[in-house]
XYZ file of C-alpha atoms in Angstrom:
540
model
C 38.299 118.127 -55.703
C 41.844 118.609 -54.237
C 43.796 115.879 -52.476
C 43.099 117.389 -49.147
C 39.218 117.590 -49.290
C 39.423 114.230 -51.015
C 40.892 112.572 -47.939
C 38.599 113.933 -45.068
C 36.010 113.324 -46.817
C 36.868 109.378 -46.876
C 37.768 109.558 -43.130
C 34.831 111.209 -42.723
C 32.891 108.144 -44.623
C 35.216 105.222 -42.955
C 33.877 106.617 -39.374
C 30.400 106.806 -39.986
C 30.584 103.290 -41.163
C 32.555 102.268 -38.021
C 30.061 104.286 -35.844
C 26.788 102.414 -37.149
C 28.139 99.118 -37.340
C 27.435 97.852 -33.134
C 29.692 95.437 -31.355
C 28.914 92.015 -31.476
C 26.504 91.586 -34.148
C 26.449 89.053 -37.096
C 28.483 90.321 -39.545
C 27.147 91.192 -42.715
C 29.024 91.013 -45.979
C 29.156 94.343 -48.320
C 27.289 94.219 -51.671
C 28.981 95.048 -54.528
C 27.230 96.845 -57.537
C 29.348 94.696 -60.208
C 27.405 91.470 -58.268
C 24.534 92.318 -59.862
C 23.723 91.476 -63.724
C 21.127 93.392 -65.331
C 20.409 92.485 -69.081
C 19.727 95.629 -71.418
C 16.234 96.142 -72.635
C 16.543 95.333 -76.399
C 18.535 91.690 -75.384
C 16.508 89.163 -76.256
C 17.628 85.929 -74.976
C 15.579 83.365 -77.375
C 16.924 84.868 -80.571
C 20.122 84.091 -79.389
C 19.434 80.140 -79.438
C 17.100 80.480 -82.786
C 13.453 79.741 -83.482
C 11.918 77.096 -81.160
C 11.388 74.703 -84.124
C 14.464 75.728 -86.842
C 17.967 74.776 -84.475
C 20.974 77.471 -84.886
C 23.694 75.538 -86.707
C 25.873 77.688 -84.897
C 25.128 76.462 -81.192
C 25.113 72.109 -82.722
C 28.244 69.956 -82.113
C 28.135 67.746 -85.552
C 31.219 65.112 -84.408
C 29.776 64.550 -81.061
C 26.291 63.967 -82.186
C 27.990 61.468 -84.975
C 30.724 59.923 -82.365
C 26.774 59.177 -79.919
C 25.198 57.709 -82.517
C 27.367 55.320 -84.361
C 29.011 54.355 -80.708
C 26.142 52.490 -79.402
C 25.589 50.440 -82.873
C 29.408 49.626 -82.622
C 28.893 47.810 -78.594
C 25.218 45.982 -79.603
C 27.574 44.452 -82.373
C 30.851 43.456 -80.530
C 28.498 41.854 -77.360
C 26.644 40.192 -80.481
C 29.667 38.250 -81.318
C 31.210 37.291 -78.215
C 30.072 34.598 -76.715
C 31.558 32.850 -73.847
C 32.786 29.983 -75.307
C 34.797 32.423 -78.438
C 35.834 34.389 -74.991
C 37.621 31.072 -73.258
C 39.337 30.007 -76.789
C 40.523 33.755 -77.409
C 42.334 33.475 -73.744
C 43.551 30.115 -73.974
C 45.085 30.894 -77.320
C 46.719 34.256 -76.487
C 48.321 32.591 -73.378
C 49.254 29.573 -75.450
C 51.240 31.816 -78.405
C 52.060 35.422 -76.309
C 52.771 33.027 -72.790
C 51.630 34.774 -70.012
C 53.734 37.158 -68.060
C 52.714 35.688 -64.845
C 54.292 32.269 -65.392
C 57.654 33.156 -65.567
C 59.762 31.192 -63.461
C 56.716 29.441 -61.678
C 56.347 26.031 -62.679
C 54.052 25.482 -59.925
C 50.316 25.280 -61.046
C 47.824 27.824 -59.496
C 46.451 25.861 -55.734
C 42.595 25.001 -56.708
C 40.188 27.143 -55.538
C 38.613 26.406 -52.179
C 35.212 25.173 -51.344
C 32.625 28.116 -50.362
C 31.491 27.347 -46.764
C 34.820 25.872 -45.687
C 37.023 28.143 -43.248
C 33.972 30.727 -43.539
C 33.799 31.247 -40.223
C 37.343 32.194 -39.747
C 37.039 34.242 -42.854
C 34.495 36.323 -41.486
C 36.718 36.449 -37.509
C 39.319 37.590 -40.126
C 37.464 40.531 -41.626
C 36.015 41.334 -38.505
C 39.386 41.397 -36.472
C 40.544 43.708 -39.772
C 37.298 46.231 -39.229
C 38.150 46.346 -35.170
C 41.981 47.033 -36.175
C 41.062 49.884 -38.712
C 42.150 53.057 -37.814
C 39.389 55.810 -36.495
C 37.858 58.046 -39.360
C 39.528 61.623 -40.104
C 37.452 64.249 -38.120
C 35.331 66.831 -40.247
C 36.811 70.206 -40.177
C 34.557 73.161 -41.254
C 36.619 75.686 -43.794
C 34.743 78.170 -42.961
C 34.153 80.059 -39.991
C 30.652 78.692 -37.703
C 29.158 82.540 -37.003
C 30.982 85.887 -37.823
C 30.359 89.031 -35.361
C 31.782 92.441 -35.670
C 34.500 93.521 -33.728
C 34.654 97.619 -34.849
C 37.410 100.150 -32.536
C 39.265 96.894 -31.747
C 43.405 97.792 -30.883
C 45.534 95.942 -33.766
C 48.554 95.357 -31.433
C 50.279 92.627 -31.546
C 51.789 92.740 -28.056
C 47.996 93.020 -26.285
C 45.866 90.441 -25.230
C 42.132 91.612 -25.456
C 39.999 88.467 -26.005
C 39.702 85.779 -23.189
C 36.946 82.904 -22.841
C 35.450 82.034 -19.067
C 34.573 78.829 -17.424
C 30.789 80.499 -17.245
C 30.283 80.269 -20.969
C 30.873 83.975 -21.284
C 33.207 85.313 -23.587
C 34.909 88.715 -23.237
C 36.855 91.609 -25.771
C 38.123 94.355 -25.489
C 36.902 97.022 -28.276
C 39.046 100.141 -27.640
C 38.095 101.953 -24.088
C 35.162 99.210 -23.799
C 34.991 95.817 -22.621
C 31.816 93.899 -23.652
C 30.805 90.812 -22.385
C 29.055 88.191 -25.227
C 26.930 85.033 -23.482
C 27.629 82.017 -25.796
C 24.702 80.847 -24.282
C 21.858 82.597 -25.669
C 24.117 85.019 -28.074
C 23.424 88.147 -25.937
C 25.267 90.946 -25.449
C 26.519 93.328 -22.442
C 29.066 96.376 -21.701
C 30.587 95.484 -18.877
C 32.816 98.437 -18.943
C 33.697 101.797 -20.283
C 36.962 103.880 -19.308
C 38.003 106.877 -19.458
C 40.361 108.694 -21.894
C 43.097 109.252 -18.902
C 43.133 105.401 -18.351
C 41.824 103.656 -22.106
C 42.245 102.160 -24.085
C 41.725 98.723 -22.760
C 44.997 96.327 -22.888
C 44.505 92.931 -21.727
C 41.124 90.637 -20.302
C 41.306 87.720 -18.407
C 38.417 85.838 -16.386
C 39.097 84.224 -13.218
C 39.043 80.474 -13.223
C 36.053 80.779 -11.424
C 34.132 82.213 -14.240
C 32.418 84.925 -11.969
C 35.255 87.512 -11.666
C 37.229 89.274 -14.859
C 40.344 91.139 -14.658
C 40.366 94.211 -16.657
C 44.337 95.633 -17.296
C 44.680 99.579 -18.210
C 47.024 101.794 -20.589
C 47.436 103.972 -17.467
C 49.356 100.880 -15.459
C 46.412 99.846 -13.165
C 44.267 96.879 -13.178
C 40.915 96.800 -12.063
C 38.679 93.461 -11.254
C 34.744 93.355 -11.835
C 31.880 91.070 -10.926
C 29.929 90.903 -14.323
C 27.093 89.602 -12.455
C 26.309 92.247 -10.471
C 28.139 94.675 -13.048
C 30.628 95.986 -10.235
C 34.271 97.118 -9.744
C 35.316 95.333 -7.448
C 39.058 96.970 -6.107
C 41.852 98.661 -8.216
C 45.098 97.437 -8.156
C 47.946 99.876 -9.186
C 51.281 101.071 -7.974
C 52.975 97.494 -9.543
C 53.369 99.177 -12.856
C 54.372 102.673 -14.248
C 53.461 101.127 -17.771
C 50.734 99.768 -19.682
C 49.669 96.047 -18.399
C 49.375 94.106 -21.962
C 49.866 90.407 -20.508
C 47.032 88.967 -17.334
C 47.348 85.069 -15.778
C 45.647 83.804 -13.342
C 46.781 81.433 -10.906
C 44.053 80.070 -8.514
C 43.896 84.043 -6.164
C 47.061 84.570 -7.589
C 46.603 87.070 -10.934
C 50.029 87.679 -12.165
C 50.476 90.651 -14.304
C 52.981 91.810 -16.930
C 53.644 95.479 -18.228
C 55.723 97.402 -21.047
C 58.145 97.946 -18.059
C 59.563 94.597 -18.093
C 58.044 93.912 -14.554
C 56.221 90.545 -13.674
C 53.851 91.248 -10.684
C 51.710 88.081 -8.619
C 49.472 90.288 -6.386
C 47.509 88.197 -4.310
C 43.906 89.145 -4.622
C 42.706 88.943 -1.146
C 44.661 91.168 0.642
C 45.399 94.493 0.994
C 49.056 94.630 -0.036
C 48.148 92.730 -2.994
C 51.946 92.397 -4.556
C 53.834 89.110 -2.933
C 56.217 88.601 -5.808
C 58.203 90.338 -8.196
C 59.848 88.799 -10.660
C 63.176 90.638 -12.845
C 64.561 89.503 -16.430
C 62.762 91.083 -19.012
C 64.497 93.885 -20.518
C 61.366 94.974 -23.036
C 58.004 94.914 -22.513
C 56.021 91.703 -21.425
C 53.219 90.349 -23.920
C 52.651 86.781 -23.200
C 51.766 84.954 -19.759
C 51.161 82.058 -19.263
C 50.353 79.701 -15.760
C 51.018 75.531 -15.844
C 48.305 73.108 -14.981
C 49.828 72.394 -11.986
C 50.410 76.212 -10.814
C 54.061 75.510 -10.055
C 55.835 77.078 -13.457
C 54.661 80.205 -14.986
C 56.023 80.754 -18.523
C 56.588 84.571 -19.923
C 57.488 86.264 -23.316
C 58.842 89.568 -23.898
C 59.307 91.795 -26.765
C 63.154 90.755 -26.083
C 62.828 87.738 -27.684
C 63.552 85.879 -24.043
C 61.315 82.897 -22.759
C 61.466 82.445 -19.182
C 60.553 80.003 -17.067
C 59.761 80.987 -13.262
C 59.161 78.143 -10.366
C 57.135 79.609 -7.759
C 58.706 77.569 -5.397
C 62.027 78.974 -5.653
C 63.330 81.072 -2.475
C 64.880 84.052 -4.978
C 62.440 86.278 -6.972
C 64.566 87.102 -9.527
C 66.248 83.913 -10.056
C 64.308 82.063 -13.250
C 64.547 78.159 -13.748
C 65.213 78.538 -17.712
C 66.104 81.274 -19.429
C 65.820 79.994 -23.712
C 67.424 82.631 -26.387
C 66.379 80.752 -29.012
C 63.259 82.543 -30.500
C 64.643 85.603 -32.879
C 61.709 87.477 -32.347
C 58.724 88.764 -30.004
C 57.638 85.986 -28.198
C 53.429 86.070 -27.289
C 52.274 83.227 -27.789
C 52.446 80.557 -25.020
C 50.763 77.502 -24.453
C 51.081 74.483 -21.868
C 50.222 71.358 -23.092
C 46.795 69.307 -21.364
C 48.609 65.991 -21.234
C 52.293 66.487 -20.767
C 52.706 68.566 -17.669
C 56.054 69.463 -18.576
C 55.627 70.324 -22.444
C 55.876 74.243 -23.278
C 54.771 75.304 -26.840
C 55.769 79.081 -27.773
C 55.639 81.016 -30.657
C 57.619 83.695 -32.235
C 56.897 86.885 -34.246
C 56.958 88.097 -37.125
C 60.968 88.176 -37.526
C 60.905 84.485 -36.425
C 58.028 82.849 -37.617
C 58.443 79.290 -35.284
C 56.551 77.157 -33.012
C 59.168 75.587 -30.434
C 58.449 72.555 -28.075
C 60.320 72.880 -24.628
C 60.586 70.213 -21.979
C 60.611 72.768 -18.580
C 61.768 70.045 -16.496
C 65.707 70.130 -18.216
C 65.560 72.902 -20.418
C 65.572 70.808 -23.702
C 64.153 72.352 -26.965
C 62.246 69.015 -28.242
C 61.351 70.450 -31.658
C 61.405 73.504 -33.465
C 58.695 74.134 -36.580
C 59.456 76.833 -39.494
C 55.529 78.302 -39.796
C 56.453 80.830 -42.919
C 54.586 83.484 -41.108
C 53.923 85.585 -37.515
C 52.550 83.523 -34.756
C 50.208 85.299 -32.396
C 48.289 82.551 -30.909
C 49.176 78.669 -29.745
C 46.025 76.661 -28.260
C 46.197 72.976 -27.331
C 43.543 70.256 -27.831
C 41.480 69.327 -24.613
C 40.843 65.655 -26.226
C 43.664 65.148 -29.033
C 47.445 65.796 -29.026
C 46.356 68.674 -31.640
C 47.952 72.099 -31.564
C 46.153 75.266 -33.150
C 47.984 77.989 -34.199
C 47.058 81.957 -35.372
C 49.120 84.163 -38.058
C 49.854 86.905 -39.648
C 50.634 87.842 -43.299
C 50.502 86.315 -45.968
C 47.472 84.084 -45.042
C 46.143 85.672 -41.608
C 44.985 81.695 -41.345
C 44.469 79.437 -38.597
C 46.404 76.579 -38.711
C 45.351 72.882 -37.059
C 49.122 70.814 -36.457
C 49.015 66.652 -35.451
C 51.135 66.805 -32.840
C 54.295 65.451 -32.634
C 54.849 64.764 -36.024
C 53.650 68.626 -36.868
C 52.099 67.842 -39.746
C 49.088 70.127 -40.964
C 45.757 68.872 -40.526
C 43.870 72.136 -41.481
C 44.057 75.563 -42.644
C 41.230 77.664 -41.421
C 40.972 80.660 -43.885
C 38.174 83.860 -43.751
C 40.039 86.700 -41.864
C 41.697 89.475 -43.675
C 44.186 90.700 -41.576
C 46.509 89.109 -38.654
C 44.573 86.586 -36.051
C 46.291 88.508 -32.710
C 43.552 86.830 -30.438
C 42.375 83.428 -29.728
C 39.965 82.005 -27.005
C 38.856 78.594 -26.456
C 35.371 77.714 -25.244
C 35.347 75.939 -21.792
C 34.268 72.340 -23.455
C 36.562 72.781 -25.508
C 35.486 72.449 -29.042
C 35.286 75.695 -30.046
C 37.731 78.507 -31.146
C 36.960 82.206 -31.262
C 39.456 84.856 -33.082
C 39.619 88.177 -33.372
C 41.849 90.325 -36.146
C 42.637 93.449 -37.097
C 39.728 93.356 -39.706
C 37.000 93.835 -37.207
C 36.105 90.938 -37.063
C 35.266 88.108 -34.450
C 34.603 84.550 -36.048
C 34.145 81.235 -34.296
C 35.504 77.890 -35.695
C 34.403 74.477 -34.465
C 38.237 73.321 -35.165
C 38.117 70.655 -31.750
C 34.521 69.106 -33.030
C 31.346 68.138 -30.994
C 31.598 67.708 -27.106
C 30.965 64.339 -25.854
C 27.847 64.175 -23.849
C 28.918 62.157 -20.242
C 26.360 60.275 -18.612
C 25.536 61.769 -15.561
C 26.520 60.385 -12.325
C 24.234 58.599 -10.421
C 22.920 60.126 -7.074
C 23.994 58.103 -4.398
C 23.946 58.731 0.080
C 26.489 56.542 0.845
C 30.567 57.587 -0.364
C 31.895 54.071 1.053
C 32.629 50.375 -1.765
C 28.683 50.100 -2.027
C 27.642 53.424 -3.114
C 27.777 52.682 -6.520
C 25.121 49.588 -6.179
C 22.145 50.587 -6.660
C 19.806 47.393 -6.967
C 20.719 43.492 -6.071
C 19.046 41.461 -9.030
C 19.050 38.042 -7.796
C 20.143 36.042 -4.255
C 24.080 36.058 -5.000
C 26.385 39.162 -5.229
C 28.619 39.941 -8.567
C 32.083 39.177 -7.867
C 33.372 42.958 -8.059
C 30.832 43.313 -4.866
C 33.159 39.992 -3.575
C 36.652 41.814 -4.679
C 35.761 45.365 -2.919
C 35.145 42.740 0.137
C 38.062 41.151 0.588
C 40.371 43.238 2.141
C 37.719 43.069 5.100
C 37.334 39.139 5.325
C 41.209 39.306 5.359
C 41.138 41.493 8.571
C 37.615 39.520 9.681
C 36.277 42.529 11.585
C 32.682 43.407 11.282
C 31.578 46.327 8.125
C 28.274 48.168 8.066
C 27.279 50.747 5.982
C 23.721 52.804 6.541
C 22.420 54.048 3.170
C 18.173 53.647 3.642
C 18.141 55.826 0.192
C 20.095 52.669 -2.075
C 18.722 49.870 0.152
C 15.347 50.835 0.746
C 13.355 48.033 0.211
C 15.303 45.136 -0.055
C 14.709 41.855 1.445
C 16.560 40.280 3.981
C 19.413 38.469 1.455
C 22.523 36.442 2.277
C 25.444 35.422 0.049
C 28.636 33.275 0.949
C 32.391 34.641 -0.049
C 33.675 32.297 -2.862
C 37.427 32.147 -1.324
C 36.820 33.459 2.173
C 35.108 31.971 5.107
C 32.611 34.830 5.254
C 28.948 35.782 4.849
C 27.106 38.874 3.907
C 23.727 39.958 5.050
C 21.657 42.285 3.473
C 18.853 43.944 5.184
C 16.502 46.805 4.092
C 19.213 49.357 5.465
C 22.318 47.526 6.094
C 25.086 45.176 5.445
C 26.678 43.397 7.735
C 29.848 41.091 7.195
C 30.007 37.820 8.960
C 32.941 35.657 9.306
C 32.447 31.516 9.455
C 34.963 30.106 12.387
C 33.937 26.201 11.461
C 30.782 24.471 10.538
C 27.796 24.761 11.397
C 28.523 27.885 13.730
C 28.661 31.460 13.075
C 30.377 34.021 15.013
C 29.888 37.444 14.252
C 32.893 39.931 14.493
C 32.424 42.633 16.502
C-alpha cells in the first residue's frame, strides 16, 4: 500500500470514529490489545512452584528463613535477663563513668516532678486553648477529574472562548457549527443551535447573568441571542464587526463584544440601535473580556499583547484608564478577583507564560508569577483567596495557587492537550474544562457547597420581624437595644404582623435603662413611655 492510499485511509478511520462518538456523553477509555494477558495452552502454572508436598529449592530464601528463626530466640533471651532493677544500675552507672551529655554546664538539679491532679484544670484550658488555636485542616483535592464527557468537532483555538457556565445550572459549548446545551442538573443533553456553513463555526458563548438568555458570537461577525427555554432566536446583532467575534461579556443589558478587528462593541440589548459604545486601542484581534463586580471597569486582552483597562464612566470612548505593556504575549485570560474589587489577575500566552496581579485603581503591577507554560484560563475562588489556572504544553494541567503567596496547592492532571476553556459552576465548587483532546472533564477543585439555613418566613420587614415566639414574660435585651432609639425620641411604635404574633397573650415588659414599657398583644406592640410614678402616659 502506497503512502497516499495509506493516509486516506486513516482519515477515513479518524472520522468515522469522530462521527459515532455523540457530544456530551461519558467518555469511555480505548482498550488496548497488549492490556490483555492470555497464558499459552501448554503453561502450566503449578509446575512452576513444584509439587504441592516436595518445595522448589529454587523459589526458598535460606538466610531469611534462618535470620526469622534464630531472631525471636535471641529477644525471649535478652527480656529474660533484664530486669528492672539490672536496668536502673546499668543507667546509673553509664551516667556515673560516660557523664551525661545533658549536664553540661547545669549544676542545677532537674525541678521534681509535679503532683497529678494539681494545675489539671489549667492543663486541660491549656490544651484546649491549643486545639481552638490550631490551624483549619488542608482541604481534599481530587487528582483526578469527577466525570469525563466527550467533546468531538470542538475548535482548538486559543484565541476563542466556547465554553461558559449559567446562573441556571446549565452549562454551554460550542462543538464546531453547534452549540449544545448540558443540564448539570439531571446530566441531560440539548442542541440549542446549529449554523450554517456561511456563518460557522461557532466562536464564543456566554449566558446572560440571568441564566435564561445565551449569547451566541459568529465567524461571519454577527451575534445572535437565544432563549434556551423556549429554544428561540431571539434578535441578531451585526453591523459592529466585519470580523469574527471570539471574546462575549456581559454587563447587566449591556453585552460587550470583541472581534479579530480590534473593535470593542457594548450594544445595549434592548433597543434597536443596539451599539452605545465603541471603544479603540487594540491593534490585533480581541480574545479576552472581561466585566468587574461592580460593572464600572471592563478589562480586555488582545493578541497585541496590550491589557486595557476601560471605565465606563469616562466621557471619551477611546480614552482607556490603564494601558499595561507588560505581558510579552497574547493576553486571554482575565479574571477579577471576588474580594478585592480592585485586583485584576491576567494571564499571558504561550511566549510569556505569567500570571500578573494589577491594582486598577493606580495602575500598579502587585506581583508577577513565572508559570513555565501557556495560560489560557484564570478563575478565582468564590470562598478562599485561591486562584485556578489552565495550560498548555508540557503538562496541559490545571493548576490550584494560595493566593498571595502563589504557592501551588494542586496540580490537576488527565487532559492531553492544552486546557483553552474553563467554566465555573454557579455555587461555585466546581470546574469544567475543555481541551483540544475532545474532551470535557469536571473537577471539584473549590470542594462541597455549604448548605445555608433557610431564611425564616416572616410578614413584617420592620426590628421585630425576625422574632418569632416570646418564651417567657420579659424581652431579651437585643429586643431592648433595637428599642432604644425609640424611647430616646419617646414617640409611640406599632407594628401589625397577625402571622408572628398570632396567639400571644397580652404581655408587658419594662425598659432596663429607659423609662418605657412595652405591650404585647395578639397583633401588636405598642411602646409606652413612664412620665413619673404611678402614671402612664401614652405617646401619641
Amino acid at each position: 500500500m502506497d503512502a497516499g492510499s495509506f493516509s486516506s485511509s486513516t482519515s477515513l478511520s479518524s472520522s468515522s470514529k469522530t462521527l459515532s462518538r455523540r457530544p456530551l456523553q461519558e467518555h469511555v477509555l480505548p482498550r488496548h490489545h497488549h492490556q490483555e494477558q492470555v497464558l499459552p495452552r501448554h503453561h502450566h502454572p503449578s509446575r512452576q512452584h513444584g509439587d504441592r508436598f516436595i518445595p522448589d529449592r529454587s523459589s526458598m530464601d535460606f538466610d531469611m528463613a534462618r535470620y526469622l528463626l534464630t531472631e525471636g530466640r535471641k529477644e525471649k533471651e535478652n527480656t529474660a535477663v533484664s530486669s528492672p532493677s539490672k536496668e536502673a544500675y546499668r543507667k546509673q552507672l553509664a551516667e556515673t563513668l560516660m557523664m551525661n551529655r545533658t549536664r553540661i554546664l547545669a549544676f542545677k538539679s532537674k525541678p521534681p516532678t509535679p503532683v497529678e491532679g494539681v494545675f489539671q484544670e489549667s492543663s486541660m484550658d491549656s490544651v484546649s486553648t491549643t486545639q481552638i488555636r490550631a490551624s483549619k485542616p488542608r482541604r481534599y483535592i481530587p487528582q483526578s477529574a469527577e466525570r469525563t464527557l466527550d467533546a468531538p468537532e470542538i475548535v482548538d483555538d486559543y484565541y476563542l472562548n466556547l465554553l461558559d457556565w449559567g446562573s441556571s445550572n446549565v452549562l454551554a459549548i460550542a462543538l464546531g457549527s453547534t452549540v449544545y446545551l448540558w443540564d448539570a442538573s439531571d446530566g441531560s443533553t440539548s442542541e440549542l443551535v446549529t449554523v450554517d456553513e456561511e456563518n460557522g463555526p461557532v466562536t464564543s458563548v456566554s449566558w446572560a447573568p440571568d441564566g435564561r438568555h445565551i449569547a451566541v458570537g459568529l465567524n461571519s461577525s454577527i451575534v445572535q441571542l437565544w432563549d434556551p427555554t423556549a429554544n428561540r432566536k431571539l434578535r441578531t446583532l451585526q453591523g459592529g464587526h466585519n470580523s469574527r467575534v471570539g471574546a462575549l461579556a456581559w454587563n447587566n443589558h449591556i453585552l460587550t463584544t470583541g472581534g479579530m478587528d480590534s473593535l470593542i462593541n457594548n450594544n445595549d440589548v434592548r433597543i434597536r440601535s443596539h451599539i452605545v459604545e465603541t471603544y479603540r486601542g487594540h491593534q490585533q484581534e480581541v480574545c479576552g473580556l472581561k466585566w468587574s463586580g461592580s460593572g464600572q471597569q471592563l478589562a480586555s486582552g488582545g493578541n497585541d499583547n496590550l491589557l486595557y483597562i476601560w471605565d465606563r464612566s469616562a466621557n471619551t470612548q477611546t480614552q482607556w484608564l490603564h494601558r499595561f505593556e507588560d505581558h510579552t504575549a497574547a493576553v486571554k485570560a482575565l479574571a477579577w478577583c471576588p474580594f478585592q474589587s480592585n485586583l485584576l489577575a491576567s494571564g499571558g500566552g504561550a511566549g510569556d507564560r505569567c500570571i500578573k496581579f494589577w491594582n486598577t485603581h493606580t495602575g500598579a503591577c502587585l506581583n508577577s508569577v513565572d508559570t513555565g507554560s501557556q495560560v489560557c484560563s484564570l478563575l478565582w475562588s468564590k470562598t478562599e483567596r485561591e486562584l485556578l489556572s489552565s495550560h498548555g504544553f508540557t503538562q496541559n494541567q490545571l493548576t490550584l495557587w494560595k493566593y498571595p503567596s502563589m504557592v501551588k496547592i494542586a496540580e490537576l492532571n488527565g487532559h492531553t492537550s492544552r486546557v483553552l476553556f474553563m467554566a465555573q459552576s454557579p455555587d461555585g465548587c466546581t470546574v469544567a474544562s475543555a481541551a483540544g483532546d475532545e474532551t470535557l472533564r469536571f473537577w471539584n477543585v473549590f470542594g462541597t457547597p455549604e448548605v445555608s439555613k433557610p431564611a425564616t418566613k416572616t410578614a413584617s420587614t420592620g426590628p421585630f420581624a425576625n422574632i418569632n415566639h416570646i418564651r417567657n414574660k420579659w424581652l431579651p435585651f437585643m429586643m431592648w437595644q433595637s428599642l432604644s432609639h425609640a424611647c430616646e425620641e419617646g414617640r409611640k411604635r406599632k407594628f401589625r404582623s397577625a402571622s408572628v404574633y398570632k396567639n400571644v397573650k397580652t404581655e408587658e415588659s419594662k425598659h432596663p435603662q429607659h423609662n418605657a414599657i412595652v405591650f404585647i398583644q395578639s397583633s401588636s406592640v405598642s411602646l409606652w413611655e413612664v412620665l413619673r410614678k404611678g402614671s402612664e402616659k401614652k405617646q401619641e
